[in-house]
PDB file of C-alpha atoms in Angstrom:
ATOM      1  CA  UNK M   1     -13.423  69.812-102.128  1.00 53.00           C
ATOM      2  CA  UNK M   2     -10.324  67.489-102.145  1.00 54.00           C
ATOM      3  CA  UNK M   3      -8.486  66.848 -99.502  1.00 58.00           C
ATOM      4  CA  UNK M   4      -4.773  67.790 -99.482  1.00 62.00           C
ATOM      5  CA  UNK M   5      -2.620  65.948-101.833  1.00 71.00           C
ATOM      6  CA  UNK M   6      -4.955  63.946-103.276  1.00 74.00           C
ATOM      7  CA  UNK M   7      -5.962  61.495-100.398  1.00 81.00           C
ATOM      8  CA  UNK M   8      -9.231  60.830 -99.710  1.00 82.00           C
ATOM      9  CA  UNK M   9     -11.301  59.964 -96.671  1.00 85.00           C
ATOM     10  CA  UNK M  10     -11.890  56.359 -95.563  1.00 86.00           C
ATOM     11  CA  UNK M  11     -15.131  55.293 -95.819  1.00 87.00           C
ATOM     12  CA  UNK M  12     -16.156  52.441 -93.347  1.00 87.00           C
ATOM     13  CA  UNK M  13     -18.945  50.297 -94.104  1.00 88.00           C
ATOM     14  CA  UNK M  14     -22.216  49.594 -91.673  1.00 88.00           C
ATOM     15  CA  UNK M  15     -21.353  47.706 -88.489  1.00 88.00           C
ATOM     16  CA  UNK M  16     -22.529  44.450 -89.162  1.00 84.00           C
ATOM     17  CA  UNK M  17     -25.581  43.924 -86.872  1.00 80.00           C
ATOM     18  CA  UNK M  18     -26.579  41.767 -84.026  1.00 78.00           C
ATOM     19  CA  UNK M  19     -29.914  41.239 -85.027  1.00 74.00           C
ATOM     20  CA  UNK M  20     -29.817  37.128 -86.606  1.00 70.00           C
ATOM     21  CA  UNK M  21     -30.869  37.667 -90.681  1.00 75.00           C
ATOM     22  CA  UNK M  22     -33.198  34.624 -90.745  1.00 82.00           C
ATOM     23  CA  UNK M  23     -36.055  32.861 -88.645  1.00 87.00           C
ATOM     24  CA  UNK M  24     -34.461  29.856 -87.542  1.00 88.00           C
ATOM     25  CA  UNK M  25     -32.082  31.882 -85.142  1.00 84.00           C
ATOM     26  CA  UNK M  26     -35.173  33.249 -83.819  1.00 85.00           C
ATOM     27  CA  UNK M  27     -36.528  30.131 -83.502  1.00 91.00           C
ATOM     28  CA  UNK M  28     -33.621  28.585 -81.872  1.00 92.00           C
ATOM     29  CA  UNK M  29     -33.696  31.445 -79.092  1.00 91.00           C
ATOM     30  CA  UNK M  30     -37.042  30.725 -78.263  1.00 94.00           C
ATOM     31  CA  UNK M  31     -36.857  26.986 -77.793  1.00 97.00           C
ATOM     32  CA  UNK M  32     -33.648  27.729 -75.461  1.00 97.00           C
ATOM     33  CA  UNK M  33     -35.948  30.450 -73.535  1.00 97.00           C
ATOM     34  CA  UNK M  34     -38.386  27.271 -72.970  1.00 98.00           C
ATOM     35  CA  UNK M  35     -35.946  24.844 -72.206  1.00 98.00           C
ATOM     36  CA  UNK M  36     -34.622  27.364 -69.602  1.00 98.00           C
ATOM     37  CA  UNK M  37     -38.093  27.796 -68.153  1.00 98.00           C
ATOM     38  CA  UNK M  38     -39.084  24.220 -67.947  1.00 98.00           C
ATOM     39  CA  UNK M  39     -35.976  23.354 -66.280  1.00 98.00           C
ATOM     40  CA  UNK M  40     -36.278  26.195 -63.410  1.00 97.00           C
ATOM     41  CA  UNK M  41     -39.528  25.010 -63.236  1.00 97.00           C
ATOM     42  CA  UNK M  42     -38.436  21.322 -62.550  1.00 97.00           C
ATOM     43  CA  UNK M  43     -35.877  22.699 -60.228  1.00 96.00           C
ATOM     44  CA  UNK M  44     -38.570  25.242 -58.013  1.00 96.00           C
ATOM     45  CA  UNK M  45     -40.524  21.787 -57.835  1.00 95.00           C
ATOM     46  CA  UNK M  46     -37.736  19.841 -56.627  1.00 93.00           C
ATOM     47  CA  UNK M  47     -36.630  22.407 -53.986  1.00 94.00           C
ATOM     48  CA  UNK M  48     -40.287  22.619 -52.581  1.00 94.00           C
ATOM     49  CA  UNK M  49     -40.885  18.887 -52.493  1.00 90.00           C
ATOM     50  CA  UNK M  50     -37.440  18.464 -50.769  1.00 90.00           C
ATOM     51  CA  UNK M  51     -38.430  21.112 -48.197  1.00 93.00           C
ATOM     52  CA  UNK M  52     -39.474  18.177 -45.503  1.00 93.00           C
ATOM     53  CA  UNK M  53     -35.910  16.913 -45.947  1.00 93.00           C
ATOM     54  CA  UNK M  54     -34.116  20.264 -45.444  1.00 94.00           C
ATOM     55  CA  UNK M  55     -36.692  20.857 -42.307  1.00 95.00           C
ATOM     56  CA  UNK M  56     -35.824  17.064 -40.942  1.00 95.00           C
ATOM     57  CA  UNK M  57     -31.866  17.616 -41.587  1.00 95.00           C
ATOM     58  CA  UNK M  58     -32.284  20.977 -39.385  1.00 95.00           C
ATOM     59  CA  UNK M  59     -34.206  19.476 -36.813  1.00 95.00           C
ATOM     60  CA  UNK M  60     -31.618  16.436 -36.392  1.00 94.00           C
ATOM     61  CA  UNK M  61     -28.904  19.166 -36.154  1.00 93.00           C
ATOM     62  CA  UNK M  62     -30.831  20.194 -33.208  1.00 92.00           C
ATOM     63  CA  UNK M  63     -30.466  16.581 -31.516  1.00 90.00           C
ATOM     64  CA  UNK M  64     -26.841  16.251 -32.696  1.00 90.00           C
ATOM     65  CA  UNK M  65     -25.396  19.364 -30.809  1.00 89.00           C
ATOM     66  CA  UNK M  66     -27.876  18.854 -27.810  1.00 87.00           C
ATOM     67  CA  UNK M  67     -26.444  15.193 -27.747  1.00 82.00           C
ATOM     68  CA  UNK M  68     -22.959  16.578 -27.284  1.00 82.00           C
ATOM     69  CA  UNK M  69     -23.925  19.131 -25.290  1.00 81.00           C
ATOM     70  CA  UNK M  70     -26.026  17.436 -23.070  1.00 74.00           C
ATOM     71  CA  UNK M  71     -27.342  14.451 -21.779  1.00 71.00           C
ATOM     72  CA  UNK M  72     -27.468  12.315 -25.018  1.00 73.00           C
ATOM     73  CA  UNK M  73     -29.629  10.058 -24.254  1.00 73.00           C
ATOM     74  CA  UNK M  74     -32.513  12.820 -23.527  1.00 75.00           C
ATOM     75  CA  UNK M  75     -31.353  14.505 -27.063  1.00 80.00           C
ATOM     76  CA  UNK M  76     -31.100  10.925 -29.057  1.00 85.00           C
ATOM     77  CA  UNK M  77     -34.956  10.103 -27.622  1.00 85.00           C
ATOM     78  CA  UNK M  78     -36.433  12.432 -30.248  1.00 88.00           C
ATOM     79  CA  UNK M  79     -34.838  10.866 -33.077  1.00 92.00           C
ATOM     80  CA  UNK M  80     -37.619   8.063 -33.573  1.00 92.00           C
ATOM     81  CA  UNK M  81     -40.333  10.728 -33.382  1.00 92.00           C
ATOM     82  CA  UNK M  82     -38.331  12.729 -36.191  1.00 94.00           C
ATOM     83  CA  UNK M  83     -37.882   9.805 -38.556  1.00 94.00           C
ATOM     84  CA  UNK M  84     -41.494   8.882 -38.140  1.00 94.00           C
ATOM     85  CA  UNK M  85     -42.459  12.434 -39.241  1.00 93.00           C
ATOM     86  CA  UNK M  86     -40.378  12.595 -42.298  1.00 93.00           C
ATOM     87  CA  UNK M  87     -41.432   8.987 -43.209  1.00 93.00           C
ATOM     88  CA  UNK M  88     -45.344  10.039 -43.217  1.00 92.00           C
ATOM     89  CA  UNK M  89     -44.454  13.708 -44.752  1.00 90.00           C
ATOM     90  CA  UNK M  90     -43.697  11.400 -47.878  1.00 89.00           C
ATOM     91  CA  UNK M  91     -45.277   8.310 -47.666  1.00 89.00           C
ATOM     92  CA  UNK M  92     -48.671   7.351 -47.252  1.00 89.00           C
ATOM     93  CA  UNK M  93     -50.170   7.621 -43.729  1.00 90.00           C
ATOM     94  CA  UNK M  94     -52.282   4.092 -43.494  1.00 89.00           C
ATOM     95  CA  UNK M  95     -48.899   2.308 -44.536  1.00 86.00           C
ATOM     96  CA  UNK M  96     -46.516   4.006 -42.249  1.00 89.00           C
ATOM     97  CA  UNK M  97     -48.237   4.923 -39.291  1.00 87.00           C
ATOM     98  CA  UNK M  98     -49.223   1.406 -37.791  1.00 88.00           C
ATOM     99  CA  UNK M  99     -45.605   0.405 -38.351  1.00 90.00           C
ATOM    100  CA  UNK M 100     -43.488  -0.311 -35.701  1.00 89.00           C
ATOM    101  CA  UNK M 101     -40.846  -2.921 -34.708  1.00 90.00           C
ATOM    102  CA  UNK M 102     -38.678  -4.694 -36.582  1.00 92.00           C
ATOM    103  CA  UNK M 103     -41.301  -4.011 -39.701  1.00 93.00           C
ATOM    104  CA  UNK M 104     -40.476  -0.315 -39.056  1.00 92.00           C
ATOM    105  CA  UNK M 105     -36.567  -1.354 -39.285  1.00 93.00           C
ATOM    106  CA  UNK M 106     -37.170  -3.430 -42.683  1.00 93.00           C
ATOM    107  CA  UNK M 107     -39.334  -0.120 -43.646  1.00 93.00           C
ATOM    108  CA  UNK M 108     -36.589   1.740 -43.135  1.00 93.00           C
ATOM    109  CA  UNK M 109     -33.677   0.259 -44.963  1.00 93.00           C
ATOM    110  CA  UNK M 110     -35.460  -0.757 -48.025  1.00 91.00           C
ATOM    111  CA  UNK M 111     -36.762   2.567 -48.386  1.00 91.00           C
ATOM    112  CA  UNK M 112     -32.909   3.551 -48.387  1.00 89.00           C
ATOM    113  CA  UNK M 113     -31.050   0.737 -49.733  1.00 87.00           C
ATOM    114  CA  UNK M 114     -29.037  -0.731 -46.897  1.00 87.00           C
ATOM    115  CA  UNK M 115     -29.223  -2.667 -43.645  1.00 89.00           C
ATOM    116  CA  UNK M 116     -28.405   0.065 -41.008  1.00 91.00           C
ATOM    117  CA  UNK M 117     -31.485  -0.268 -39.610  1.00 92.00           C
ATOM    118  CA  UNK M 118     -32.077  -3.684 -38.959  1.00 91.00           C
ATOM    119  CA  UNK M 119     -28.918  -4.800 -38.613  1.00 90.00           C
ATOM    120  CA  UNK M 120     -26.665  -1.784 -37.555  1.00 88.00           C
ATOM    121  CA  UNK M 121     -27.325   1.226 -34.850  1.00 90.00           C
ATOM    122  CA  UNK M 122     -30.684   1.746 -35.939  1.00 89.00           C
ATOM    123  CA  UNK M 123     -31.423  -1.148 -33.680  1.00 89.00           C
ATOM    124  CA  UNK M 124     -31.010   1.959 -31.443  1.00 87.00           C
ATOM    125  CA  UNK M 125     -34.497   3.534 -32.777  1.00 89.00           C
ATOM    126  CA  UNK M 126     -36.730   0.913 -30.748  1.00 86.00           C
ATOM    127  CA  UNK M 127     -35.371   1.260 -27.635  1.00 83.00           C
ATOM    128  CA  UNK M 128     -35.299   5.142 -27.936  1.00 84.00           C
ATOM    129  CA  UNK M 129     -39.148   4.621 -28.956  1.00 80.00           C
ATOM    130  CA  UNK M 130     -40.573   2.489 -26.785  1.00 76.00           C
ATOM    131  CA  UNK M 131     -38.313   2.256 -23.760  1.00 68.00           C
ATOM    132  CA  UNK M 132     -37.481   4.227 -20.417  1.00 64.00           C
ATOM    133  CA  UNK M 133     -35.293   7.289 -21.061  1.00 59.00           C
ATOM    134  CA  UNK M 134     -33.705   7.016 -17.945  1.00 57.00           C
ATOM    135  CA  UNK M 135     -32.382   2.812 -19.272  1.00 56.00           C
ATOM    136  CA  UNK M 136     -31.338   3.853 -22.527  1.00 63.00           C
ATOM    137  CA  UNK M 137     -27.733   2.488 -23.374  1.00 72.00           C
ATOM    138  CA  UNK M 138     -26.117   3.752 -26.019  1.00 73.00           C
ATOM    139  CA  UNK M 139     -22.857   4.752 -25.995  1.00 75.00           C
ATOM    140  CA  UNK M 140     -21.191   7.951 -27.457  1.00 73.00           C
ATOM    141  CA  UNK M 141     -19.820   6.093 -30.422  1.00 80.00           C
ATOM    142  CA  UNK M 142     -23.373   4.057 -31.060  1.00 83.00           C
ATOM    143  CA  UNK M 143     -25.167   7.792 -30.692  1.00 84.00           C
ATOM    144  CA  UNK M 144     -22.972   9.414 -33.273  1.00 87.00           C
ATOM    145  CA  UNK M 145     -22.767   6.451 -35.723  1.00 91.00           C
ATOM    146  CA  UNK M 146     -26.783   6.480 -35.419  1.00 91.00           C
ATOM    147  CA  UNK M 147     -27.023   9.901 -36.084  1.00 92.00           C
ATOM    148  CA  UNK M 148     -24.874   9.467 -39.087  1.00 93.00           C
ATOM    149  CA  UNK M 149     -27.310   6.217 -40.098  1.00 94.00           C
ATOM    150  CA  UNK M 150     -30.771   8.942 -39.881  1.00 94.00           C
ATOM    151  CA  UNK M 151     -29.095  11.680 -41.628  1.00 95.00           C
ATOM    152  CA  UNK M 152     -27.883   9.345 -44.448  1.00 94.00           C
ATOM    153  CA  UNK M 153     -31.786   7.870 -44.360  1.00 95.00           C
ATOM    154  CA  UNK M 154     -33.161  11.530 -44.940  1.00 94.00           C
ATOM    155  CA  UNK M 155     -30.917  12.729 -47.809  1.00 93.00           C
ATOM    156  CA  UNK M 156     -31.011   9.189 -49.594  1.00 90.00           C
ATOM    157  CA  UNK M 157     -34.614   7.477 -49.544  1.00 88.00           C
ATOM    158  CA  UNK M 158     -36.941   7.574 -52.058  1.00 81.00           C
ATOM    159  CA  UNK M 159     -41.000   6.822 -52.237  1.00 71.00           C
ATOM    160  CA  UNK M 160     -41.319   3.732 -55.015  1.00 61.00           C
ATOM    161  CA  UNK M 161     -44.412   4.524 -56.733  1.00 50.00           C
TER     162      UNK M 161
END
């Protein structure tokens, strides 16, 4: 049966489908799928081994806003106890552990790259150490630009194998 004058229906072909026509797009997708994988692996590994760091920056939150807050020089005492205890959560114990001094300075800023600690207010860190809290001198400016200096040592060193 016709249709009216002659015309007849359109007839529109299969959509053309999704699904690739040969084994090398296949392919293809699957090495992408393992790329992806091995990369959020890398990255779950990264975020776990960093965990110390992210702990460490918390904790010296902690002593930043009870330095301004407080007395500062009670707060800024507990920064060469939380240095010490991010340096051995990544370092060896036997090497870290005994150090102290001006060795624990030089430890400090070649483990980072810069001087900060030997010759800038990390000077700061052996007096908080091994001194009286109630002599400690360090002035608002030398407690914040200290801060600044053990922050920057957290997010930046690295263990040299």
């Amino acid at each position: 049966m016709g249709t009216p004058h002659g015309l007849h229906d359109i007839v529109l072909p299969e959509p053309v489908s999704w699904m690739p026509q040969t084994i090398g797009w296949a392919i293809v997708l699957a090495i992408l799928l393992m790329v992806a994988l091995v990369l959020a692996i890398r990255m779950r590994r990264r975020w776990r081994a960093n965990a110390y760091r992210r702990r460490a920056l918390g904790e010296l939150d902690r002593i930043e806003s009870a330095a301004r807050e407080a007395d500062p020089q009670i707060a800024l005492a507990d920064l060469p106890e939380l240095i010490k205890r991010t340096a051995l959560a990544q370092y060896p114990r036997p090497s870290i552990a005994a150090l102290s001094g001006k060795p624990w300075l030089r430890f400090l800023d070649e483990s980072y790259g810069g001087s900060g600690f030997s010759d800038g207010p990390g000077r700061h860190l052996l007096s908080l150490a091994y001194g009286p809290r109630d002599a400690l001198d360090v002035t608002p400016e030398e407690s914040g630009a200290l801060i600044a200096l053990v922050r920057q040592w957290v997010r930046r060193h690295r263990v040299r194998v």
